[in-house]
XYZ file of C-alpha atoms in Angstrom:
750
model
C 126.287 58.361 78.151
C 127.404 61.297 80.943
C 125.295 63.247 78.438
C 122.554 61.267 79.045
C 122.629 60.937 82.681
C 122.444 65.005 82.767
C 119.575 65.493 80.852
C 117.530 63.143 82.577
C 118.896 64.454 85.855
C 117.324 68.308 83.788
C 114.000 66.425 83.275
C 114.217 65.775 86.936
C 114.739 68.860 88.290
C 112.862 70.547 86.514
C 109.647 67.632 87.130
C 110.068 68.161 90.797
C 110.062 71.851 90.659
C 106.880 71.888 88.875
C 105.149 69.568 91.624
C 106.600 71.935 94.030
C 104.757 74.773 92.235
C 101.701 72.891 92.049
C 102.170 72.355 95.951
C 102.652 76.099 96.341
C 100.054 76.691 94.837
C 97.696 75.294 96.859
C 98.287 78.009 99.547
C 96.750 80.753 97.784
C 94.382 80.121 94.784
C 93.099 83.880 93.204
C 90.261 82.075 91.159
C 89.162 80.582 94.543
C 89.286 83.785 96.033
C 87.755 85.991 93.550
C 85.152 82.951 93.003
C 85.428 82.263 89.203
C 86.529 80.385 87.183
C 89.773 79.635 84.992
C 88.088 80.422 81.773
C 86.107 83.402 82.821
C 86.821 86.823 81.127
C 88.307 90.169 82.369
C 84.781 92.101 82.540
C 83.809 88.656 84.635
C 86.990 89.036 86.846
C 87.025 93.026 86.988
C 82.852 92.560 88.293
C 83.741 89.852 90.895
C 86.813 92.155 92.319
C 84.921 94.876 92.695
C 81.591 93.087 94.478
C 84.327 91.384 96.655
C 86.035 94.194 97.333
C 83.270 96.584 98.508
C 82.189 93.439 100.473
C 85.459 93.317 102.400
C 86.301 96.859 102.292
C 87.630 97.375 105.966
C 85.667 100.627 106.613
C 82.665 98.894 105.640
C 83.253 95.251 106.986
C 84.201 95.088 110.781
C 84.417 91.228 110.464
C 88.551 90.831 112.812
C 89.784 89.114 109.212
C 88.156 91.755 106.756
C 91.689 93.283 106.156
C 93.357 90.114 105.715
C 90.489 89.154 103.227
C 90.786 93.165 101.400
C 94.751 92.225 100.840
C 93.959 88.717 99.343
C 91.240 90.182 97.055
C 93.487 92.916 96.037
C 96.450 90.330 95.158
C 94.158 88.017 93.623
C 93.132 90.685 91.022
C 96.944 91.529 90.439
C 97.739 88.312 89.535
C 93.978 87.848 87.463
C 93.995 91.056 85.837
C 97.732 90.889 84.173
C 97.543 88.016 81.696
C 101.122 87.684 81.619
C 100.871 86.451 85.282
C 97.478 85.117 84.958
C 99.033 82.575 82.727
C 102.386 81.897 84.885
C 99.987 81.316 86.855
C 97.872 79.092 84.664
C 101.073 77.202 83.786
C 103.041 76.851 86.806
C 100.799 77.354 89.785
C 102.991 81.081 90.267
C 102.693 84.554 89.093
C 106.615 85.136 88.537
C 106.128 88.616 90.045
C 109.764 89.687 88.451
C 110.696 87.440 85.630
C 108.212 84.713 85.742
C 108.747 81.373 85.306
C 112.162 81.244 83.822
C 114.200 83.026 86.538
C 111.895 81.168 89.349
C 112.917 77.890 88.161
C 116.476 78.630 87.045
C 116.938 79.717 90.848
C 115.528 76.276 91.646
C 117.473 74.097 89.169
C 120.907 76.190 89.189
C 122.200 74.375 92.298
C 119.966 71.393 92.330
C 122.694 68.867 92.743
C 126.407 68.990 93.669
C 127.501 67.365 90.842
C 125.186 68.748 88.097
C 124.875 72.257 86.997
C 122.889 73.588 84.244
C 124.696 76.536 82.331
C 122.846 78.046 79.557
C 126.280 79.323 78.145
C 126.369 75.363 76.713
C 123.339 76.297 74.778
C 124.723 79.616 73.713
C 121.344 81.135 74.011
C 121.658 84.963 73.286
C 117.761 85.326 74.318
C 117.663 85.982 78.082
C 118.093 89.285 79.540
C 121.505 87.918 81.941
C 123.525 87.451 78.424
C 122.918 89.870 76.456
C 124.465 93.505 76.195
C 123.762 95.403 79.160
C 124.314 98.853 77.994
C 120.945 99.117 77.950
C 120.431 99.587 82.328
C 121.550 102.445 82.718
C 118.536 103.790 80.558
C 116.028 101.372 82.238
C 112.604 103.359 82.966
C 110.073 102.463 85.509
C 106.736 103.835 85.864
C 107.505 106.867 88.698
C 110.581 107.477 87.369
C 108.850 108.059 83.851
C 105.924 110.122 84.774
C 107.514 112.279 87.915
C 111.021 113.357 85.986
C 111.377 111.938 82.414
C 108.083 113.868 81.427
C 109.054 117.361 83.110
C 112.664 117.052 81.699
C 111.001 116.656 78.390
C 110.552 120.321 78.375
C 113.671 120.537 78.495
C 115.563 118.041 76.326
C 113.784 115.567 73.812
C 114.117 111.250 74.828
C 114.135 108.843 72.134
C 113.059 105.060 74.087
C 112.861 101.772 73.167
C 110.557 99.232 74.075
C 111.604 96.263 74.607
C 111.403 92.720 75.596
C 113.340 88.802 76.572
C 113.040 86.364 73.756
C 112.326 89.614 70.394
C 114.371 88.514 67.349
C 114.181 91.942 66.052
C 114.926 93.494 69.442
C 118.600 91.386 69.148
C 118.621 92.703 65.500
C 118.165 96.461 66.326
C 120.978 96.542 68.975
C 124.021 97.465 67.028
C 122.407 100.465 65.800
C 120.229 101.569 68.761
C 123.832 101.293 71.013
C 125.557 103.300 68.249
C 122.903 105.886 67.913
C 122.143 106.215 71.681
C 125.554 107.180 72.660
C 125.922 109.925 70.333
C 122.602 111.893 70.935
C 123.578 111.739 74.580
C 126.264 113.315 73.929
C 124.650 115.710 72.108
C 122.163 116.274 74.852
C 118.993 113.804 74.270
C 118.022 111.740 76.426
C 117.937 108.060 76.138
C 115.332 105.434 77.989
C 114.649 101.458 77.568
C 111.445 100.067 78.813
C 111.635 96.400 79.374
C 107.329 95.679 78.491
C 107.730 92.227 79.921
C 108.882 93.889 83.094
C 106.834 97.466 82.735
C 103.474 96.317 81.290
C 102.013 99.533 83.330
C 104.484 101.837 81.080
C 104.360 100.283 77.788
C 100.527 100.728 78.343
C 100.898 104.145 78.903
C 102.455 104.883 76.340
C 100.817 103.206 73.629
C 103.244 100.485 72.585
C 101.765 97.133 72.101
C 104.564 95.276 70.493
C 108.567 94.929 70.186
C 110.282 96.434 69.456
C 108.780 99.992 69.075
C 110.718 103.676 68.995
C 109.424 106.668 69.842
C 109.917 110.240 70.705
C 109.011 112.093 73.896
C 109.266 116.349 73.967
C 107.411 118.227 75.773
C 105.381 115.705 76.890
C 103.787 114.332 73.740
C 104.399 110.933 72.555
C 105.341 110.711 68.824
C 106.476 106.916 67.401
C 109.198 106.116 64.983
C 108.154 104.357 61.616
C 110.877 103.707 59.528
C 114.090 101.741 58.886
C 116.393 101.626 62.020
C 119.121 102.828 60.776
C 121.313 105.899 61.979
C 120.411 108.497 60.090
C 116.841 108.234 60.244
C 116.802 108.116 63.681
C 118.954 111.290 64.020
C 116.324 112.791 61.243
C 113.773 111.503 63.734
C 114.717 113.427 66.867
C 115.638 116.547 65.025
C 111.931 116.826 63.518
C 110.731 116.383 67.009
C 112.553 120.232 67.895
C 109.843 123.495 66.528
C 111.107 124.507 63.676
C 111.339 127.834 64.818
C 114.577 127.539 67.380
C 117.391 128.925 65.027
C 117.132 131.459 62.774
C 119.562 132.015 59.733
C 121.070 135.012 59.573
C 122.953 137.186 57.320
C 123.998 141.140 56.767
C 120.910 141.841 56.105
C 118.984 140.941 58.734
C 121.378 140.570 61.717
C 120.685 144.262 62.398
C 116.767 143.021 63.251
C 117.741 139.984 64.886
C 120.110 141.505 67.280
C 117.547 144.699 67.758
C 114.632 142.413 69.138
C 116.714 141.872 72.332
C 114.366 144.718 74.318
C 110.978 143.607 72.789
C 111.737 139.328 73.776
C 113.609 140.950 76.846
C 116.645 137.982 76.414
C 120.086 137.755 75.399
C 120.627 136.871 71.673
C 123.220 134.387 70.211
C 125.214 134.161 67.244
C 126.897 131.278 66.365
C 129.337 132.062 62.935
C 130.428 127.718 61.563
C 130.969 126.572 58.000
C 128.776 123.507 57.884
C 126.003 124.606 55.703
C 123.415 123.155 58.105
C 122.398 124.337 61.787
C 123.970 121.402 63.397
C 122.078 119.155 65.569
C 123.680 119.650 68.694
C 122.900 123.696 68.231
C 119.352 123.205 67.839
C 119.022 121.281 70.897
C 121.224 123.483 72.781
C 118.519 126.155 71.379
C 115.617 124.002 72.465
C 117.160 124.187 76.043
C 117.641 127.121 76.517
C 114.737 128.883 74.718
C 113.130 130.552 77.226
C 116.580 132.468 78.419
C 117.585 133.102 75.078
C 117.082 133.816 71.083
C 119.189 131.775 68.713
C 120.973 132.800 65.161
C 122.956 130.432 62.734
C 125.141 132.344 60.603
C 126.959 130.008 57.679
C 130.312 131.366 56.739
C 130.323 130.095 53.705
C 127.875 131.799 52.368
C 127.559 135.001 50.448
C 125.725 137.606 51.894
C 127.750 137.221 55.334
C 131.017 138.485 54.427
C 129.946 142.353 56.387
C 128.751 140.487 59.383
C 132.158 138.256 59.954
C 133.856 141.679 58.824
C 132.543 143.593 61.489
C 132.538 141.054 64.597
C 136.363 139.950 63.385
C 134.650 136.010 62.637
C 137.636 133.436 62.302
C 135.870 131.040 59.403
C 137.796 128.386 60.208
C 136.910 128.109 64.285
C 133.607 127.937 65.119
C 132.453 131.123 67.371
C 129.998 131.548 69.439
C 128.617 135.173 70.741
C 126.496 136.503 72.906
C 124.767 140.216 72.677
C 122.875 141.616 75.407
C 121.643 145.642 75.397
C 124.890 146.852 72.886
C 124.720 145.063 69.412
C 127.996 146.582 68.073
C 130.039 144.541 70.375
C 129.191 141.008 72.278
C 129.047 140.485 75.273
C 130.981 137.306 75.403
C 132.504 135.130 72.670
C 133.701 131.391 73.282
C 135.803 129.785 70.237
C 136.483 126.089 69.747
C 137.436 123.946 66.494
C 134.781 121.206 68.216
C 132.259 122.459 70.596
C 131.502 120.292 73.195
C 127.966 120.630 75.101
C 129.804 120.874 78.102
C 131.812 123.875 76.830
C 128.291 125.835 75.403
C 126.387 124.964 78.384
C 129.131 127.020 80.732
C 128.864 129.167 78.165
C 125.420 129.813 77.932
C 124.372 129.473 81.673
C 126.661 132.248 82.728
C 125.005 134.830 80.248
C 121.453 133.596 80.404
C 119.717 137.118 81.124
C 120.772 140.936 80.053
C 122.728 143.139 82.163
C 119.267 144.785 83.151
C 116.623 142.643 82.686
C 113.165 143.759 82.750
C 110.693 141.751 85.306
C 108.173 140.722 82.703
C 106.798 137.539 84.726
C 107.034 136.367 88.538
C 109.631 133.671 86.815
C 112.133 136.226 86.022
C 111.550 137.763 89.239
C 112.669 134.702 91.654
C 115.079 133.465 89.631
C 117.075 137.477 89.239
C 116.237 137.936 92.931
C 116.371 134.709 94.913
C 114.899 134.348 98.121
C 118.062 135.078 101.278
C 119.034 131.501 102.617
C 121.363 133.081 104.991
C 122.971 135.818 106.324
C 125.548 134.408 104.818
C 124.448 134.379 101.265
C 122.115 137.350 101.078
C 121.413 138.752 97.442
C 120.077 141.959 96.765
C 118.280 143.679 93.538
C 118.395 147.145 92.631
C 114.726 147.540 90.552
C 114.718 150.886 88.329
C 110.971 152.038 88.044
C 110.584 153.663 85.336
C 107.923 154.354 82.082
C 108.570 153.230 78.370
C 109.265 155.834 75.552
C 111.578 158.739 74.951
C 111.258 160.576 77.911
C 112.808 157.773 79.973
C 115.601 156.886 77.822
C 118.568 158.685 80.160
C 117.591 157.942 83.178
C 117.538 154.057 81.597
C 120.575 154.219 80.044
C 122.152 156.004 82.924
C 121.240 153.085 85.337
C 122.525 150.502 82.755
C 125.735 151.785 82.724
C 126.049 151.770 86.474
C 125.244 148.224 86.553
C 127.649 147.338 84.133
C 130.318 148.655 86.279
C 128.660 147.390 89.819
C 127.081 143.736 88.378
C 128.512 141.026 90.905
C 126.918 137.568 92.120
C 125.650 139.252 95.280
C 123.778 142.162 93.609
C 121.380 142.292 90.757
C 120.194 144.921 88.741
C 116.598 145.073 86.874
C 113.611 146.910 85.913
C 110.331 147.332 85.776
C 107.820 149.373 83.774
C 105.622 151.089 86.268
C 102.409 150.846 83.487
C 102.333 146.961 83.172
C 102.942 145.980 86.630
C 100.939 148.998 88.441
C 100.255 146.852 91.721
C 104.266 145.852 92.375
C 105.197 150.107 91.779
C 102.429 150.421 94.014
C 103.759 148.397 96.748
C 107.536 150.203 96.846
C 106.657 153.942 95.817
C 104.822 155.072 99.261
C 104.277 158.519 97.715
C 103.412 158.335 94.339
C 102.844 161.849 93.173
C 106.354 162.434 94.314
C 107.574 160.011 91.323
C 104.837 160.709 88.981
C 106.356 161.010 85.280
C 109.362 160.195 86.971
C 112.226 157.312 87.589
C 112.657 155.540 90.949
C 115.354 153.025 92.276
C 114.605 150.386 94.668
C 116.799 148.101 96.535
C 115.002 144.663 98.060
C 116.292 141.737 99.435
C 113.790 138.945 99.226
C 112.535 137.077 102.792
C 110.161 134.471 101.817
C 107.805 132.859 98.623
C 105.130 134.820 99.861
C 106.398 137.836 98.826
C 107.531 139.323 101.790
C 110.785 141.908 101.000
C 112.765 143.862 103.136
C 113.342 147.608 101.133
C 114.917 150.948 100.575
C 113.133 153.827 97.497
C 115.663 156.161 97.049
C 114.404 159.433 98.536
C 114.971 160.963 95.548
C 113.986 160.274 91.823
C 116.573 159.055 89.374
C 117.750 160.891 87.229
C 121.225 159.476 86.428
C 123.195 162.517 87.292
C 126.712 161.653 88.730
C 125.133 163.153 92.710
C 122.429 160.264 91.709
C 125.230 157.653 90.606
C 127.352 159.074 94.467
C 124.160 158.546 96.574
C 123.415 154.928 95.045
C 126.729 153.503 95.418
C 127.181 154.799 98.824
C 124.323 152.980 100.064
C 125.280 150.022 98.111
C 128.296 150.290 100.130
C 126.205 150.530 103.756
C 124.100 147.867 102.745
C 127.434 145.431 102.721
C 128.397 145.991 107.007
C 124.618 147.039 108.150
C 121.581 144.857 106.636
C 119.270 146.977 108.614
C 119.349 149.477 105.966
C 116.594 148.165 104.121
C 114.486 149.080 106.797
C 110.750 149.394 105.276
C 108.606 145.816 104.614
C 105.893 145.164 102.734
C 104.219 142.124 100.865
C 104.547 142.017 97.127
C 102.163 139.956 94.855
C 103.002 138.292 91.790
C 103.696 140.033 88.627
C 101.750 140.192 85.741
C 103.379 137.809 82.750
C 103.740 140.178 79.822
C 104.862 137.750 77.675
C 101.982 136.147 77.577
C 98.705 136.111 75.208
C 96.353 136.496 77.504
C 98.097 139.709 78.799
C 97.193 141.720 75.719
C 93.482 140.412 75.455
C 92.978 141.749 79.400
C 93.642 145.240 77.919
C 91.392 144.773 75.504
C 88.889 143.323 77.315
C 89.875 146.029 80.204
C 88.753 148.813 77.827
C 85.347 146.553 76.591
C 84.563 146.511 80.224
C 84.816 150.187 80.417
C 83.098 150.949 77.293
C 80.212 148.601 78.327
C 79.885 150.661 82.054
C 79.892 153.952 80.168
C 77.148 152.771 78.397
C 75.228 151.188 80.673
C 75.449 154.525 83.141
C 74.029 156.440 80.125
C 70.929 154.607 79.912
C 70.450 152.588 83.618
C 69.689 154.771 86.374
C 70.303 152.041 88.969
C 73.647 150.895 88.448
C 74.169 149.998 92.065
C 71.528 147.255 92.359
C 72.715 143.852 91.811
C 71.940 139.992 93.200
C 72.734 136.814 92.214
C 70.457 133.762 91.155
C 71.598 130.337 91.278
C 69.007 127.882 89.749
C 69.299 124.200 91.438
C 70.705 122.168 88.710
C 67.646 119.685 87.446
C 68.485 116.038 87.164
C 68.030 116.173 83.530
C 70.891 115.702 81.247
C 71.326 119.636 80.334
C 71.906 121.145 83.479
C 72.100 125.366 83.701
C 73.414 126.792 86.769
C 72.057 130.459 86.244
C 73.976 133.795 87.288
C 72.651 137.357 86.721
C 74.910 139.104 84.095
C 75.337 142.291 86.511
C 76.260 140.517 89.498
C 78.637 142.961 91.306
C 81.748 140.546 91.216
C 81.903 139.806 87.422
C 81.399 143.665 87.028
C 84.990 144.408 89.132
C 86.752 140.712 87.767
C 85.394 140.062 84.116
C 87.802 140.098 81.431
C 85.489 138.488 78.873
C 81.623 139.471 77.518
C 79.794 136.789 78.797
C 76.991 135.820 75.733
C 74.363 134.057 77.821
C 72.820 135.229 81.959
C 74.145 131.750 82.254
C 76.104 129.321 82.343
C 75.599 125.832 80.639
C 76.634 123.285 82.206
C 75.891 119.514 80.619
C 76.415 116.188 81.719
C 79.395 114.048 80.388
C 77.805 110.447 79.208
C 77.693 107.770 77.014
C 75.476 109.334 74.987
C 77.095 112.343 74.255
C 81.054 111.196 74.824
C 81.923 110.879 71.358
C 80.196 114.772 70.663
C 80.785 116.594 73.707
C 84.866 114.762 73.829
C 86.174 112.573 71.307
C 85.015 114.525 67.878
C 85.274 118.033 69.631
C 86.549 120.425 66.412
C 90.125 121.285 66.645
C 90.935 124.832 68.421
C 87.799 123.593 70.817
C 88.167 121.876 74.907
C 85.531 120.962 77.302
C 86.180 121.431 81.014
C 84.748 118.846 83.027
C 83.833 119.461 86.727
C 84.057 116.030 88.854
C 81.164 115.615 91.555
C 79.124 113.307 93.009
C 75.403 113.457 93.999
C 76.101 114.591 97.356
C 77.831 117.858 96.364
C 76.405 118.262 92.949
C 74.328 121.482 94.137
C 76.852 122.931 96.077
C 79.680 122.355 93.042
C 77.534 123.404 90.052
C 76.513 126.966 91.609
C 80.086 127.382 92.693
C 81.436 126.104 89.693
C 78.514 128.597 88.093
C 80.245 131.518 89.368
C 84.059 130.777 88.616
C 83.418 130.198 85.188
C 80.667 133.157 84.301
C 83.211 135.328 82.694
C 84.830 132.574 80.317
C 81.450 131.573 78.929
C 82.173 134.487 76.051
C 84.609 132.261 74.376
C 83.420 129.999 71.836
C 85.340 127.443 72.111
C 84.728 126.391 75.971
C 82.117 123.845 76.576
C 81.308 123.232 80.245
C 80.122 119.548 81.628
C 79.872 117.722 84.942
C 81.193 114.496 85.695
C 79.473 112.152 87.845
C 82.216 110.006 89.977
C 79.885 107.826 91.191
C 79.461 106.159 87.841
C 83.052 106.899 86.353
C 84.974 106.814 88.483
C 87.465 104.071 86.372
C 87.580 106.311 83.387
C 88.504 109.344 85.667
C 91.467 107.209 87.672
C 92.507 106.173 83.931
C 93.072 109.501 82.973
C 94.733 111.014 86.350
C 97.513 107.423 85.387
C 98.797 109.980 82.868
C 99.045 113.065 85.318
C 100.853 111.195 87.854
C 102.908 113.804 89.012
C 100.002 116.426 89.785
C 97.736 113.715 91.390
C 99.216 110.625 92.310
C 96.904 107.446 92.309
C 96.957 105.791 95.363
C 98.797 102.020 96.081
C 95.697 99.552 95.840
C 96.241 97.962 98.551
C 95.897 101.310 100.664
C 92.248 100.338 102.228
C 90.998 103.862 101.141
C 91.844 103.270 97.604
C 87.857 102.965 96.518
C 87.010 106.328 98.290
C 89.520 108.284 97.114
C 88.217 111.679 96.963
C 88.292 113.546 93.604
C 84.850 115.580 93.960
C 86.113 119.345 92.750
C 88.347 118.214 90.258
C 87.932 119.946 87.429
C 89.829 118.309 83.748
C 90.143 120.662 80.672
C 89.729 117.996 77.795
C 90.895 118.965 74.360
C 89.378 115.619 72.351
C 91.206 116.520 68.759
C 94.993 116.829 70.714
C 94.398 114.051 73.058
C 95.519 116.054 75.833
C 94.266 117.401 79.410
C 94.978 120.013 81.912
C 94.403 119.448 85.627
C 92.968 121.704 88.634
C 93.153 120.661 92.125
C 90.851 121.069 94.368
C 91.770 123.938 97.267
C 92.442 122.200 99.878
C 93.591 124.977 102.872
C 89.556 125.039 103.770
C 89.572 127.414 106.585
C 90.779 130.925 105.215
C 87.815 132.255 106.801
C 87.823 131.045 109.770
C 84.684 128.869 109.716
C 85.805 125.502 109.443
C 86.642 124.088 112.593
C 89.907 122.310 111.834
C 88.509 118.793 113.409
C 85.853 118.890 110.881
C 86.909 116.917 107.195
C 84.850 115.975 104.562
C 82.359 112.880 105.374
C 81.583 115.021 107.988
C 80.157 117.615 105.943
C 78.481 115.474 103.499
C 76.729 114.041 106.803
C 75.848 117.325 107.430
C 74.276 118.221 103.996
C 72.701 114.570 104.008
C 70.471 115.633 107.490
C 68.973 118.839 105.780
C 71.221 121.469 106.935
C 71.538 124.815 105.097
C 73.760 125.449 102.265
C 75.467 128.239 104.574
C 76.497 125.901 106.500
C 80.468 125.059 107.350
C 80.538 121.403 105.659
C 79.114 123.167 102.411
C 81.844 126.340 102.844
C 84.100 123.792 102.697
C 82.680 121.817 99.505
C 82.495 125.118 97.360
C 85.884 126.399 98.647
C 87.273 122.986 96.606
C 86.821 125.463 94.042
C 88.755 128.400 95.223
C 90.770 130.274 92.784
C 89.270 128.208 89.806
C 89.055 131.433 87.639
C 92.668 132.034 87.820
C 93.470 128.270 86.502
C 90.847 129.335 83.834
C 93.363 132.364 83.138
C 96.149 129.699 82.558
C 94.246 127.473 80.505
C 93.638 130.341 78.070
C 97.135 131.506 77.857
C 98.205 128.150 77.025
C 100.926 128.124 80.179
C 99.087 125.112 81.914
C 101.082 121.648 82.169
C 99.290 119.543 79.479
C 99.346 115.719 80.064
C 98.784 113.757 76.697
C 97.343 110.252 76.181
C 97.379 107.396 72.966
C 93.434 107.716 72.725
C 90.051 108.582 74.792
C 88.901 105.636 76.977
C 85.525 104.773 76.768
C 83.444 106.475 79.656
C 81.233 103.100 80.094
């Protein structure tokens, strides 16, 4: 009897709650706001939203209530464009902002009557998230967190991500295995993430997960789905397969000398792990991936025949895992750690203290910034002692003497490095005022970085460095004086960024420089008027094929060209729905389409500047050049940019300016085969030459052009300046050093 009364009370509560929801629905009806019927398709809803958003945009509609109306329109579209929220509204008159109807009603009848308390545990329901295992809560991911933190971190460690939802029987089935594997892999250094598809629909769609449960791996920004039985062994193997296959080299008596001797070529310390396991442990592979930019890794299976000499030479205890770091001297390790149970924290501490050689060579700007950080305060001064030298046996003695001095005097506040003058000529020229004095010799410079813009204070030793006792005494005396007298560094200069010597393009640049030199010599033999040069830019036509023509012998290109163009113009094709598949979706492997984003009002100016910036890259047969009209395909562009939110954030739709966000001047390098793109954001400084006033904005520049002003006006210079430094970005694109943003599939252009 009592149970029957409780059931009636519950039913009454449910009915009252539903009636209350219907009453609340009368206050805001998204269908009425957008002027569409309940059976309208998503296409009709989107069309109505666009029309109303343009009509009631506060910048265009001066009605006092325009802003409130615009917010209502946006809110209505947010509800009706989300199938789950739309279904909740159709059923209950409430969109269910967080957990839908269930939690909304639960709050209403949870304390409906003092004498009646509805507790779902009475029915032993395991499906509601409040009653399920809460171990996943610390792994929950949100869209902005995933884009801004997880994706960049995936270049240091792989991630295993689970897509789940409420009322999912299979999700409950795999939970015990997932919990066990997640704890095990997290201890090894694998990132763990959980996405609740009910609350994070945008992120689930971004990841390409269309059902629950789904498991996927993320590494280097690239997503791979798991398609196998959910058991511990399969998940471990899946994560291991995500890692590159060449992270760890297997070392024996035959190849250990070659491996350790590569420290000079690779400019890295080398790590050897001695263990009795026949296969490389997963922990060691994960560590190798995390430190791959700093260290090279080898593995010695001590139980294998052919490693006895190696184990004997370094006095290895075959029963205890041993890790050794080798730097400039391969006959003895620079540091050693032994432990029966090698934990991740122990290895991290060991490797982080040995990331660099004793006298590392500055091969790129990142290494320079890490070894010689900017001074933060007077109490945190850090100085770099740099040996400027050359390659070959002629300079070997000076280098060995400098290395011996560095080993004896390295401190936390004092780092020793060296560079090759011929590989970093701008860097060396800035520090050596009297080049003739040091020609064919080594020199030593003490410097302190003052800011990130390249400003330094320095002092160059007056005499060339030969490594004699007198040289050692002079350098040691200067370093002692520097501790009490920072003013000893009396010279100042600004250094350009270092060349990236290890990038593939560095070698190609030398080849192209030689080809340019030969070409110039050949031209000088057959052309007497070599100095005459001009630049011609053909105005872009309205046809699909647009050619922005530029003369081959343009003076600006003759100095900076690093490849030989095959034509005297840049062929730029408009990307349309007709050629979309052939120019992108079905683009041949290894080919990329470089796409300029423009509008009708900026078309002429941006195409001219684009042609100038990319002309020297037209010699590459794997590059194609296109432009995309922002006026026609804004939605397609914004969909792509959602996958690069850390580089080009999409504004909130409640921002009244979101429909007019300026994307002109953006450049995307699209790899159709591998489904990723690289992004160039326009240069925004605007007034490097002092021609653009601080009060002039982008809109005013457009109005200036619309009134028929010349292309030399400040507004046109501002627009063209958006593509400033695009050529440098193109260099990095060919080097392969740009961040890549992967997408599940290419969206339709229409």
